[in-house]
XYZ file of C-alpha atoms in Angstrom:
729
model
C -0.118 -0.324 -0.218
C 0.652 3.705 -1.045
C 2.234 5.690 2.426
C 1.049 9.164 3.283
C 2.507 11.054 5.177
C 1.774 14.082 6.736
C 2.112 16.238 9.460
C -0.388 15.980 12.122
C -2.238 19.168 13.992
C -1.644 18.184 17.306
C -0.426 20.504 20.490
C 1.443 19.495 23.404
C 1.611 22.373 25.734
C 5.041 23.456 28.730
C 3.306 23.412 30.950
C 4.853 22.477 34.658
C 4.910 18.025 33.850
C 3.009 15.620 36.305
C 0.739 19.306 37.510
C -2.756 18.095 37.420
C -5.583 19.860 35.605
C -7.219 22.646 38.144
C -9.531 21.515 40.023
C -12.320 23.622 40.965
C -15.179 24.713 43.052
C -17.207 27.281 44.827
C -19.251 28.134 48.378
C -22.408 30.352 48.883
C -22.838 32.507 51.719
C -25.651 34.023 53.292
C -26.152 38.107 53.260
C -23.228 40.317 54.175
C -21.373 37.041 56.289
C -18.118 35.462 56.408
C -19.209 32.734 58.517
C -18.378 29.247 57.440
C -21.988 26.933 57.345
C -21.846 24.176 58.369
C -23.040 23.062 54.521
C -19.337 24.865 53.547
C -17.868 23.012 56.576
C -18.975 19.207 54.827
C -18.312 20.512 51.402
C -14.318 21.363 52.180
C -13.194 18.239 53.674
C -15.444 16.421 51.192
C -12.770 18.199 48.271
C -9.493 18.422 51.213
C -10.246 14.918 52.383
C -8.927 12.855 49.127
C -6.139 16.312 49.326
C -5.069 14.894 52.214
C -3.369 11.262 50.404
C -1.787 13.530 47.466
C 1.496 16.146 47.629
C -1.181 18.395 49.465
C 1.525 20.383 50.922
C 2.358 21.170 47.671
C -1.371 22.513 47.087
C -1.304 26.125 44.939
C -4.392 27.425 46.061
C -5.781 30.736 44.410
C -9.086 32.162 47.130
C -11.701 35.071 46.603
C -14.191 36.925 47.359
C -17.127 37.965 46.182
C -20.182 39.472 47.217
C -23.738 40.231 45.679
C -24.300 44.381 44.452
C -26.223 45.947 47.732
C -23.700 48.194 49.766
C -20.927 50.295 49.111
C -18.031 49.279 46.914
C -15.872 49.455 49.664
C -18.208 47.931 52.545
C -18.079 44.663 49.547
C -14.360 44.733 49.278
C -13.714 44.349 53.155
C -16.526 40.861 53.026
C -15.813 39.253 49.716
C -11.712 39.699 50.970
C -12.777 38.471 55.145
C -14.993 35.498 53.178
C -12.117 34.861 51.222
C -10.009 34.774 54.493
C -11.921 32.712 55.960
C -11.717 29.903 53.422
C -7.917 30.044 54.373
C -8.080 29.891 57.427
C -9.692 26.737 57.074
C -7.266 25.490 54.875
C -3.887 26.300 57.331
C -5.916 25.239 60.030
C -6.126 20.973 57.645
C -2.168 21.697 57.657
C -2.104 23.785 53.931
C 0.926 26.103 53.364
C -0.229 29.425 53.867
C 2.205 30.358 51.740
C 1.703 28.760 48.964
C -1.960 30.525 49.086
C -3.209 33.354 47.803
C -5.736 35.302 48.805
C -8.985 38.114 47.732
C -11.500 40.288 47.305
C -12.955 40.635 44.652
C -16.004 43.285 45.844
C -19.030 42.313 43.611
C -17.280 43.099 40.464
C -17.832 39.594 37.723
C -21.070 38.329 38.976
C -22.183 35.041 37.762
C -25.627 35.759 37.857
C -28.480 38.353 37.900
C -28.273 40.767 41.128
C -32.248 42.012 40.655
C -32.396 38.343 41.762
C -32.979 36.953 45.281
C -31.487 33.575 43.212
C -28.817 35.458 41.335
C -28.131 37.189 44.746
C -26.664 33.797 46.439
C -25.064 32.607 43.247
C -23.266 35.825 43.708
C -22.311 35.755 47.107
C -19.161 32.789 46.618
C -15.988 32.249 47.158
C -14.317 30.621 43.838
C -11.920 28.696 45.445
C -8.775 26.810 43.185
C -6.754 24.211 43.512
C -2.983 23.492 41.521
C -1.425 20.596 42.663
C 2.064 19.837 41.608
C 4.387 16.700 43.068
C 7.619 17.522 41.279
C 8.164 21.259 43.268
C 7.893 19.012 47.277
C 10.240 16.041 45.941
C 13.250 16.879 48.022
C 14.671 14.603 44.714
C 14.707 16.623 42.078
C 17.641 18.602 42.945
C 19.907 16.559 41.342
C 17.925 16.913 37.844
C 20.346 17.576 35.107
C 19.189 20.812 33.718
C 19.094 21.254 30.185
C 20.907 22.570 27.305
C 20.463 26.047 26.546
C 21.295 27.242 22.050
C 21.367 31.042 20.571
C 20.671 31.398 17.516
C 19.496 34.379 15.879
C 15.816 33.255 14.892
C 16.329 34.462 10.727
C 18.309 32.029 9.188
C 18.089 28.151 10.077
C 20.119 26.861 13.018
C 21.488 22.700 13.282
C 22.876 21.782 16.731
C 24.362 18.835 18.020
C 23.711 17.287 21.689
C 25.869 15.283 23.771
C 23.802 12.689 22.685
C 24.684 12.810 19.222
C 20.747 13.618 17.773
C 20.917 16.722 16.333
C 18.186 19.307 16.129
C 17.308 21.445 13.057
C 15.240 24.588 13.092
C 13.982 26.255 10.474
C 14.736 30.271 10.030
C 11.378 32.515 10.700
C 10.167 29.148 13.053
C 8.436 31.237 15.731
C 5.943 33.987 17.434
C 4.625 34.607 20.831
C 1.420 34.360 23.058
C -0.657 36.523 20.839
C 0.400 34.586 17.229
C 2.957 37.372 16.465
C 6.393 36.581 14.314
C 9.648 37.250 16.426
C 12.114 38.445 15.563
C 15.983 38.297 16.640
C 17.764 36.067 19.245
C 15.690 33.364 20.334
C 16.476 30.891 22.695
C 16.775 26.521 22.392
C 16.685 24.361 25.467
C 16.831 20.958 25.172
C 17.222 17.901 27.344
C 16.859 14.265 27.109
C 16.115 11.522 29.177
C 17.855 7.694 28.071
C 17.546 6.028 31.088
C 16.194 5.069 34.745
C 17.781 7.530 36.471
C 16.774 10.424 34.162
C 12.876 9.275 34.226
C 12.661 8.773 37.094
C 14.711 12.585 37.642
C 12.315 14.228 35.341
C 8.562 13.728 37.021
C 7.476 12.982 33.166
C 4.972 9.855 33.881
C 5.821 6.148 32.211
C 2.796 4.958 31.886
C -0.312 4.938 29.065
C -3.593 2.675 28.831
C -3.622 0.292 26.506
C -6.757 -0.875 26.131
C -8.157 -0.424 29.207
C -4.894 -2.106 30.493
C -2.359 0.077 32.760
C 0.665 -0.520 30.515
C 4.665 0.723 31.548
C 7.275 2.317 28.823
C 10.544 -0.126 27.678
C 12.092 3.633 26.689
C 14.160 3.936 23.414
C 14.694 7.434 24.282
C 12.526 10.921 24.936
C 14.071 14.543 24.420
C 11.952 17.562 26.009
C 12.485 21.163 24.202
C 10.855 24.301 24.783
C 11.851 27.982 22.846
C 11.927 32.010 24.788
C 12.732 34.844 23.521
C 13.433 37.383 26.417
C 12.560 34.947 29.090
C 8.651 34.670 27.850
C 7.534 31.405 26.307
C 7.619 30.984 21.585
C 6.134 28.917 19.744
C 6.180 26.730 16.729
C 4.623 27.903 13.053
C 1.693 25.741 12.267
C 3.378 25.732 8.732
C 7.122 24.694 10.196
C 9.124 21.898 11.138
C 11.589 21.275 13.225
C 13.602 18.099 12.120
C 14.745 15.861 14.924
C 17.565 13.266 13.908
C 17.649 11.624 17.113
C 20.212 9.040 18.882
C 17.262 5.924 20.264
C 19.004 4.336 23.091
C 18.873 1.073 21.313
C 16.660 -1.920 18.112
C 13.270 -2.269 20.101
C 10.677 -3.724 18.236
C 7.136 -2.350 18.845
C 8.403 1.235 19.213
C 6.234 4.189 18.779
C 6.773 7.857 18.757
C 4.141 9.844 21.542
C 3.753 13.195 22.009
C 2.646 13.934 26.332
C 0.023 16.003 26.202
C 1.037 17.748 30.081
C -3.018 19.316 30.718
C -4.180 15.862 30.760
C -0.625 14.079 31.791
C -1.611 11.598 28.788
C 0.693 10.534 26.152
C -0.332 10.524 22.782
C 0.990 7.930 20.180
C 1.368 9.616 16.469
C 3.510 7.298 14.827
C 4.741 3.896 14.558
C 9.028 3.653 14.325
C 9.702 -0.244 14.194
C 7.790 -3.431 13.674
C 7.339 -6.982 15.255
C 11.013 -7.197 14.516
C 12.717 -4.300 15.116
C 12.761 -3.158 11.564
C 12.379 0.336 11.413
C 10.506 1.935 8.381
C 12.314 4.290 6.378
C 12.464 7.894 5.670
C 11.178 10.855 7.596
C 8.311 10.136 10.385
C 7.059 13.794 10.245
C 4.417 13.312 13.196
C 2.357 11.132 11.907
C 2.001 8.026 10.004
C -1.749 6.546 7.620
C -1.495 3.922 4.601
C -3.813 4.752 2.464
C -7.503 2.086 2.670
C -6.451 1.570 6.361
C -7.868 -1.543 7.876
C -11.323 0.270 10.079
C -10.709 -2.629 12.086
C -6.382 -3.094 12.299
C -6.632 -5.366 14.995
C -4.533 -8.833 14.108
C -5.524 -12.320 14.646
C -4.391 -12.435 18.185
C -4.873 -8.544 19.286
C -8.063 -9.272 18.106
C -8.717 -12.434 20.511
C -7.717 -10.109 23.723
C -9.924 -7.407 22.792
C -13.220 -8.984 22.623
C -12.000 -11.263 25.453
C -12.464 -8.256 26.968
C -15.547 -6.200 25.193
C -17.260 -9.489 24.719
C -17.848 -10.229 28.576
C -18.878 -5.640 28.916
C -21.473 -5.966 26.394
C -22.615 -9.624 28.250
C -23.005 -7.247 31.447
C -24.582 -3.685 30.201
C -28.288 -3.489 30.442
C -28.345 -2.076 27.441
C -28.881 -3.880 23.756
C -26.676 -4.135 21.545
C -28.442 -3.956 19.313
C -30.051 -0.914 19.662
C -26.962 0.240 20.668
C -25.718 -0.821 16.415
C -29.179 1.500 15.546
C -29.108 3.996 18.165
C -30.007 6.713 15.176
C -33.320 4.942 14.044
C -36.346 7.019 16.097
C -37.992 4.332 16.563
C -35.577 3.548 19.040
C -35.273 6.938 20.596
C -38.159 6.470 23.411
C -36.686 3.376 24.408
C -33.327 4.308 25.123
C -35.288 7.738 26.486
C -37.481 5.207 28.856
C -33.927 2.923 30.301
C -31.668 6.346 30.520
C -34.780 6.987 33.270
C -35.205 3.557 34.931
C -30.669 4.054 35.526
C -31.320 7.011 37.476
C -33.634 5.824 38.745
C -31.364 2.840 40.065
C -28.176 5.440 40.271
C -30.937 7.432 42.805
C -31.614 4.243 44.769
C -27.946 2.652 44.879
C -27.129 5.866 46.730
C -29.613 6.517 48.883
C -28.330 2.489 49.998
C -24.867 3.307 50.414
C -25.465 7.119 52.776
C -27.808 3.971 54.550
C -24.687 1.278 55.467
C -22.770 4.190 55.748
C -24.082 5.933 58.079
C -24.783 2.296 59.945
C -20.786 1.691 59.578
C -20.067 5.057 61.364
C -22.355 4.615 64.039
C -20.641 1.215 64.629
C -16.945 3.312 64.742
C -15.026 0.920 67.215
C -10.858 0.878 66.925
C -8.928 -1.666 68.605
C -5.727 -1.105 70.749
C -3.054 -3.991 71.039
C -0.916 -2.837 74.911
C 2.088 -4.871 75.206
C 2.337 -5.765 79.011
C 5.515 -7.814 79.067
C 8.430 -9.353 77.532
C 9.134 -12.848 78.614
C 11.971 -13.945 76.220
C 11.803 -14.305 73.066
C 7.932 -13.329 73.884
C 6.285 -10.851 74.428
C 2.466 -10.697 75.839
C -0.034 -7.605 74.958
C -3.140 -7.571 75.462
C -6.352 -5.508 72.936
C -8.462 -2.698 74.345
C -12.010 -2.391 72.944
C -12.369 2.056 72.692
C -15.685 3.743 71.952
C -17.770 0.003 72.191
C -21.139 0.720 73.519
C -21.112 -2.582 74.703
C -17.476 -2.518 76.606
C -16.336 -6.264 76.656
C -16.933 -8.178 79.972
C -14.076 -8.914 83.016
C -14.222 -11.831 82.462
C -13.205 -11.509 78.601
C -11.131 -8.745 79.448
C -8.245 -10.556 81.520
C -7.272 -12.860 78.594
C -3.562 -12.353 77.276
C -1.835 -12.550 74.134
C 1.304 -13.997 73.400
C 3.706 -14.396 70.556
C 7.621 -14.630 69.347
C 8.575 -11.518 69.085
C 9.862 -11.943 65.280
C 6.396 -12.548 64.439
C 5.326 -8.504 66.356
C 6.008 -5.770 64.546
C 5.590 -3.074 67.635
C 4.560 0.090 64.992
C 1.340 -1.675 65.688
C 1.007 -0.595 69.462
C 1.028 3.054 67.934
C -2.027 3.480 66.838
C -5.928 2.502 66.644
C -7.156 -0.331 64.327
C -10.554 -0.531 62.716
C -10.384 -3.915 62.539
C -9.709 -6.986 64.818
C -10.207 -10.045 63.248
C -8.514 -13.701 65.741
C -8.635 -16.559 64.069
C -7.416 -20.299 64.589
C -5.351 -22.013 62.908
C -3.646 -24.700 64.612
C -4.316 -26.583 67.880
C -3.008 -23.862 69.835
C -2.563 -21.123 67.308
C -3.924 -17.748 66.109
C -4.159 -15.469 63.599
C -5.009 -12.282 64.120
C -6.087 -9.227 61.198
C -5.247 -5.600 61.814
C -6.457 -3.225 59.247
C -6.874 0.722 59.119
C -7.511 2.893 56.236
C -4.165 2.491 54.895
C -2.809 -0.640 55.648
C -3.084 -4.611 56.964
C -0.720 -6.241 58.745
C -0.836 -9.662 60.579
C 0.539 -11.341 63.578
C 0.570 -15.034 63.235
C 0.718 -17.701 65.363
C -0.578 -16.183 68.629
C -1.665 -18.167 72.129
C -3.642 -17.077 74.712
C -3.557 -16.919 78.491
C -6.194 -16.866 80.602
C -7.170 -16.791 83.642
C -6.099 -19.496 86.029
C -9.281 -20.340 87.400
C -10.701 -21.176 84.249
C -10.577 -25.268 83.638
C -9.363 -26.992 81.518
C -12.729 -28.495 80.180
C -14.709 -25.363 80.639
C -11.491 -23.652 78.936
C -12.470 -24.398 74.431
C -15.818 -22.765 75.645
C -14.484 -19.958 76.716
C -11.909 -19.071 74.409
C -14.838 -19.704 71.607
C -17.424 -17.236 73.777
C -14.229 -14.672 73.742
C -13.357 -15.061 69.659
C -17.227 -14.795 68.915
C -17.769 -11.533 71.121
C -14.459 -9.910 70.057
C -14.724 -10.362 66.181
C -19.003 -9.499 66.372
C -18.340 -6.069 64.967
C -15.185 -6.356 62.921
C -17.422 -8.595 60.798
C -20.031 -6.554 60.952
C -17.933 -3.815 59.343
C -16.375 -5.423 56.806
C -19.563 -7.073 55.721
C -21.062 -3.282 55.460
C -17.795 -2.267 53.233
C -18.676 -4.873 50.929
C -22.009 -4.559 50.100
C -20.464 -0.952 50.307
C -18.580 -2.043 47.439
C -20.363 -3.790 45.985
C -22.998 -1.392 45.872
C -20.486 1.927 44.478
C -19.838 -0.356 42.054
C -22.899 -1.273 41.081
C -23.481 3.228 40.885
C -20.295 2.845 38.867
C -21.758 0.647 36.181
C -25.130 2.276 35.921
C -23.748 5.606 35.587
C -21.714 4.615 32.890
C -24.881 3.157 31.049
C -26.250 6.246 31.914
C -23.724 8.077 30.232
C -23.295 5.745 26.910
C -27.504 6.096 26.558
C -27.073 9.914 26.442
C -24.581 9.476 23.822
C -26.803 7.328 22.077
C -30.183 10.138 22.554
C -27.880 12.575 20.764
C -28.352 10.438 17.909
C -28.044 12.424 14.046
C -26.691 15.928 16.349
C -24.058 13.964 17.205
C -22.237 12.544 13.688
C -18.845 11.636 15.456
C -19.466 9.697 18.125
C -22.611 8.023 16.470
C -20.017 6.695 14.199
C -17.231 5.805 16.108
C -20.496 4.140 18.539
C -21.102 1.542 15.400
C -17.800 1.260 14.197
C -16.644 0.047 17.451
C -19.311 -2.580 17.922
C -19.159 -3.830 14.035
C -15.286 -4.202 14.417
C -16.203 -6.610 17.958
C -18.729 -8.576 15.369
C -15.733 -8.753 12.625
C -13.572 -10.287 15.545
C -15.741 -12.277 17.079
C -17.001 -13.859 13.889
C -13.792 -16.233 14.316
C -14.789 -17.837 17.664
C -18.462 -18.091 16.656
C -20.150 -21.585 15.664
C -20.907 -22.392 12.184
C -24.694 -21.215 12.892
C -24.211 -17.535 13.276
C -21.699 -16.948 10.986
C -23.955 -17.090 8.469
C -25.983 -14.615 10.398
C -26.012 -11.043 9.540
C -24.710 -8.148 11.349
C -27.922 -7.150 13.054
C -29.545 -11.121 13.277
C -26.209 -11.996 15.234
C -27.110 -8.502 17.843
C -30.173 -9.933 18.742
C -29.435 -13.294 18.922
C -26.180 -12.237 21.690
C -29.435 -9.443 23.418
C -31.397 -13.194 23.179
C -28.518 -14.978 24.967
C -26.409 -13.053 27.528
C -25.494 -15.445 29.913
C -23.969 -17.930 26.766
C -21.680 -15.115 25.775
C -21.291 -13.943 28.753
C -19.044 -17.846 29.376
C -18.367 -17.280 25.853
C -16.000 -14.243 26.272
C -15.191 -15.070 29.541
C -13.622 -18.372 28.469
C -11.179 -17.022 25.272
C -7.859 -17.224 27.945
C -8.609 -20.961 28.028
C -9.041 -21.594 24.774
C -5.723 -22.845 22.300
C -6.335 -20.341 19.992
C -5.688 -17.692 22.640
C -2.312 -20.133 23.922
C -1.419 -20.223 21.279
C -0.676 -16.242 20.801
C 0.735 -16.104 23.975
C 3.043 -19.338 22.944
C 3.967 -16.694 19.697
C 4.121 -13.712 22.101
C 6.406 -15.610 24.604
C 8.352 -16.563 21.431
C 8.666 -12.505 20.155
C 10.168 -11.694 23.964
C 12.477 -14.411 23.984
C 13.579 -13.161 20.547
C 13.816 -9.254 21.373
C 15.460 -10.500 24.463
C 18.216 -12.174 22.646
C 18.687 -9.669 20.254
C 18.875 -7.143 22.894
C 21.763 -9.457 24.529
C 23.288 -9.486 20.685
C 23.046 -5.791 20.936
C 24.794 -5.421 24.306
C 27.405 -8.080 23.398
C 28.641 -6.021 20.439
C 28.860 -3.381 22.519
C 31.012 -4.332 25.784
C 33.492 -5.605 21.892
C 33.435 -2.976 21.053
C 31.806 -4.157 17.681
C 30.234 -1.920 14.952
C 26.200 -1.710 15.525
C 23.400 -0.549 13.480
C 22.626 2.928 12.891
C 20.672 4.393 15.475
C 19.474 7.687 13.927
C 15.921 8.444 13.877
C 14.775 11.383 12.103
C 11.514 13.300 13.006
C 9.816 16.173 11.438
C 7.877 17.631 15.086
C 5.292 20.970 14.483
C 4.780 21.625 17.862
C 7.298 22.101 21.411
C 7.322 19.847 23.920
C 7.709 16.646 25.665
C 8.533 13.034 23.040
C 9.167 9.724 23.449
C 9.818 6.575 21.439
C 8.814 3.467 23.229
C 7.482 -0.281 23.819
C 4.092 -0.431 25.514
C 4.897 -3.083 27.912
C 3.254 -5.195 31.075
C 5.169 -8.067 33.803
C 6.502 -10.605 32.161
C 6.319 -12.700 35.695
C 3.697 -10.956 38.053
C 4.353 -11.873 41.450
C 2.294 -9.602 43.861
C 3.456 -8.448 47.340
C 2.391 -6.904 50.646
C 4.442 -4.551 51.560
C 4.899 -2.166 54.938
C 7.763 0.131 54.874
C 10.414 1.634 57.235
C 13.297 3.476 57.428
C 16.975 2.481 58.636
C 15.655 3.884 62.293
C 12.259 1.765 62.017
C 11.023 4.566 62.067
C 7.102 3.593 59.230
C 7.067 5.576 56.150
C 3.789 5.966 54.694
C 4.301 6.200 50.621
C 2.761 8.517 48.226
C 3.830 6.888 45.852
C 6.470 3.796 45.067
C 8.945 3.459 41.429
C 9.621 0.320 40.849
C 12.549 -0.418 38.663
C 12.880 -3.555 36.303
C 16.551 -4.270 35.324
C 14.515 -6.196 31.485
C 13.020 -2.615 31.425
C 14.809 0.702 30.026
C 11.962 2.437 31.566
C 9.940 2.413 35.539
C 6.704 1.491 36.934
C 4.933 3.595 39.345
C 2.294 2.485 42.153
C -0.151 5.631 43.322
C -1.504 4.983 46.667
C -4.780 6.381 45.269
C -4.615 3.286 42.803
C -8.046 1.175 43.298
C -5.900 -1.545 42.095
C -2.101 -2.199 42.528
C -0.444 0.675 45.191
C 2.548 0.972 47.324
C 1.230 -1.106 50.451
C 0.664 -4.362 47.318
C 1.996 -4.100 44.543
C 3.358 -6.690 41.303
C 6.899 -7.477 39.682
C 8.698 -10.042 37.728
C 10.105 -12.102 39.731
C 12.590 -13.460 37.450
C 14.731 -9.874 37.146
C 16.125 -7.698 38.997
C 14.294 -4.846 41.019
C 15.200 -1.909 42.905
C 12.449 0.054 44.534
C 12.374 4.192 45.442
C 10.057 5.560 47.422
C 8.548 8.518 48.068
C 6.730 10.034 51.260
C 4.175 12.551 51.598
C 6.900 14.557 52.911
C 8.305 13.992 49.898
C 11.533 12.926 50.678
C 12.863 9.989 48.398
C 13.918 6.557 50.156
C 16.038 3.462 48.028
C 15.217 -0.090 48.765
C 18.123 -1.633 46.272
C 18.522 -4.805 43.951
C 20.847 -6.470 46.364
C 17.963 -6.181 48.952
C 15.302 -7.053 47.097
C 17.158 -9.829 45.795
C 17.407 -10.797 49.674
C 13.702 -10.796 50.541
C 12.728 -12.582 47.142
C 13.950 -15.501 48.981
C 12.172 -15.406 52.203
C 9.180 -16.934 49.895
C 6.225 -14.661 52.097
C 3.798 -12.601 50.148
C 4.339 -10.595 53.354
C 7.203 -8.096 53.588
C 9.455 -5.402 55.356
C 11.219 -2.737 53.572
C 13.659 -0.443 55.221
C 14.711 1.954 52.103
C 17.116 4.226 52.958
C 16.770 8.099 52.379
C 18.359 8.578 49.152
C 20.664 12.233 49.356
C 22.253 12.523 46.694
C 22.832 11.460 42.911
C 26.042 9.471 43.261
C 22.894 6.745 45.439
C 20.438 6.806 42.325
C 23.920 6.335 39.644
C 25.676 3.686 41.756
C 22.069 1.259 41.263
C 20.741 2.640 38.173
């Protein structure tokens, strides 16, 4: 097929990397009031609590007060400033830094509603809060970064310069405009830097993960670069008809390598073009920020990719309450009434789930008993402790309070004594031994091989009944909380799925008013049918699309089983074997390249030429997933034994030129529960909420793996200089 090259009209913004999109909300006030109402306190807490799980100390907060137009300008100026101050004080009270807060009052300027009505005045009596999280500002590790190389040149002439890696950048004449779109003449300053190995990615703070068809994956990098331009300290931009040529020196010849640009507003990578195929062979010629082929197939996945795709999508379609036939034919006016009714039904279910969530949450709130472990004494290698209940309206009787628990020091982490636990479950593990599980909102802790010491006057024949009653009494509240929490999570999942259905249906309702959405939905279902024909029985293969969609709707349970069981089929197993074989070939080729470099032999030319039509951050990367994932439950302490609560961690895998990030706000994997490749050499970087960084070396990690236990304690070393990182990576 004939290839077409084009300039992709994609803008890579050069705002702060790893900064989130600003979060904005507003609070309303009574006339002449600047006190914080209970409703406003609740609203503020709902916004603040999630932030406390992130780098809230680095938040930049803008707080602006407003009034309605009742009274003089001077009076309202003071009132608006007081409103802003009251909200500022609340943030400071909650632990936010005052130096990071900008507070001002704008009187009755900039109204958002009509001041001639009471409803409009209420809307104008407000405080606007705008929050910007900038994680990089708080990370102490960023002081070890390398600075970009600066090149000065006259914008009226074409200019080329060569970076220390061998990359050559060519800038055409008269290429730049200012933020107002006016031509910029005279001397221009280009700042250019490359990120070529894990230490560069770590210090850059640039994300090295990507969502690939709903799966969280990470990058194996062939190299990354950032290019920006300035005139007298002010940022300037490339003209639409100008392209900078980058002859980039790749890190290695990596198969399935793509070219990406980072949209730093959404903090997501956008794929621009393909660099190498499955065998690592690069495309010839200049790649111009995008690559298309004539007559490109609507459904481009190969057989193995299609099986992975329909496995995921087929289960989702089978579980949806929406008719698949209706989804494919929603522009037919006869379907609109059905769709409208389904939307209404979804809204009723969402409201019902939301109400049940409130009831269960209230029930859990009223049952907030907590537990403390109190050490009594140490007997040789054993420690004796008791369990104390707090805030229980029906406390344990004196008989049960006399029970003491004993375990060896090696099974007891003394840091659990310093906190309260929301769950305390005691289970029999052996004839005379027990397992104690302690949980709070952050972590789980387990004490194994625990024995119980009862009062001497409890006879041996009565002891079993006593212990049984004790466990029943002590576990009762924890079991109830766990049960309610499970119900809550299930309802939350249902509510999420219903809301997703609602969004889908609302798109359908748009009908011919949104041709782009309509066509996208139709195409995705058409591709789903096309890919599915490979696994259909003969009686379904002969059906046309509409007939098969109706058959799908009438046999949801059959379809759910079919698509769920795809991973068990011989076809998918063959695909996995091929993928594994391809990975082995890749590793073999990489090893040959490494040996060639060690022997000072001539390697293949790694220069890849691009033409970019916007400044920003670009990446040459292969999408990767862990090859032999092993889950691990983790706790962290520093070298003095002080507990560390990570905000996020970086995992470095020797097989990959990249980093894997696990955040505390993720629901699948996080710093307390993560996965790693057991067949590879791994290192770990840990970052706490103050931005301090800690290292767990590959040497320590290897020793830890030999323990063969799911739960591990990571004793990490604080990073004080760049050399610690360079020695490790």
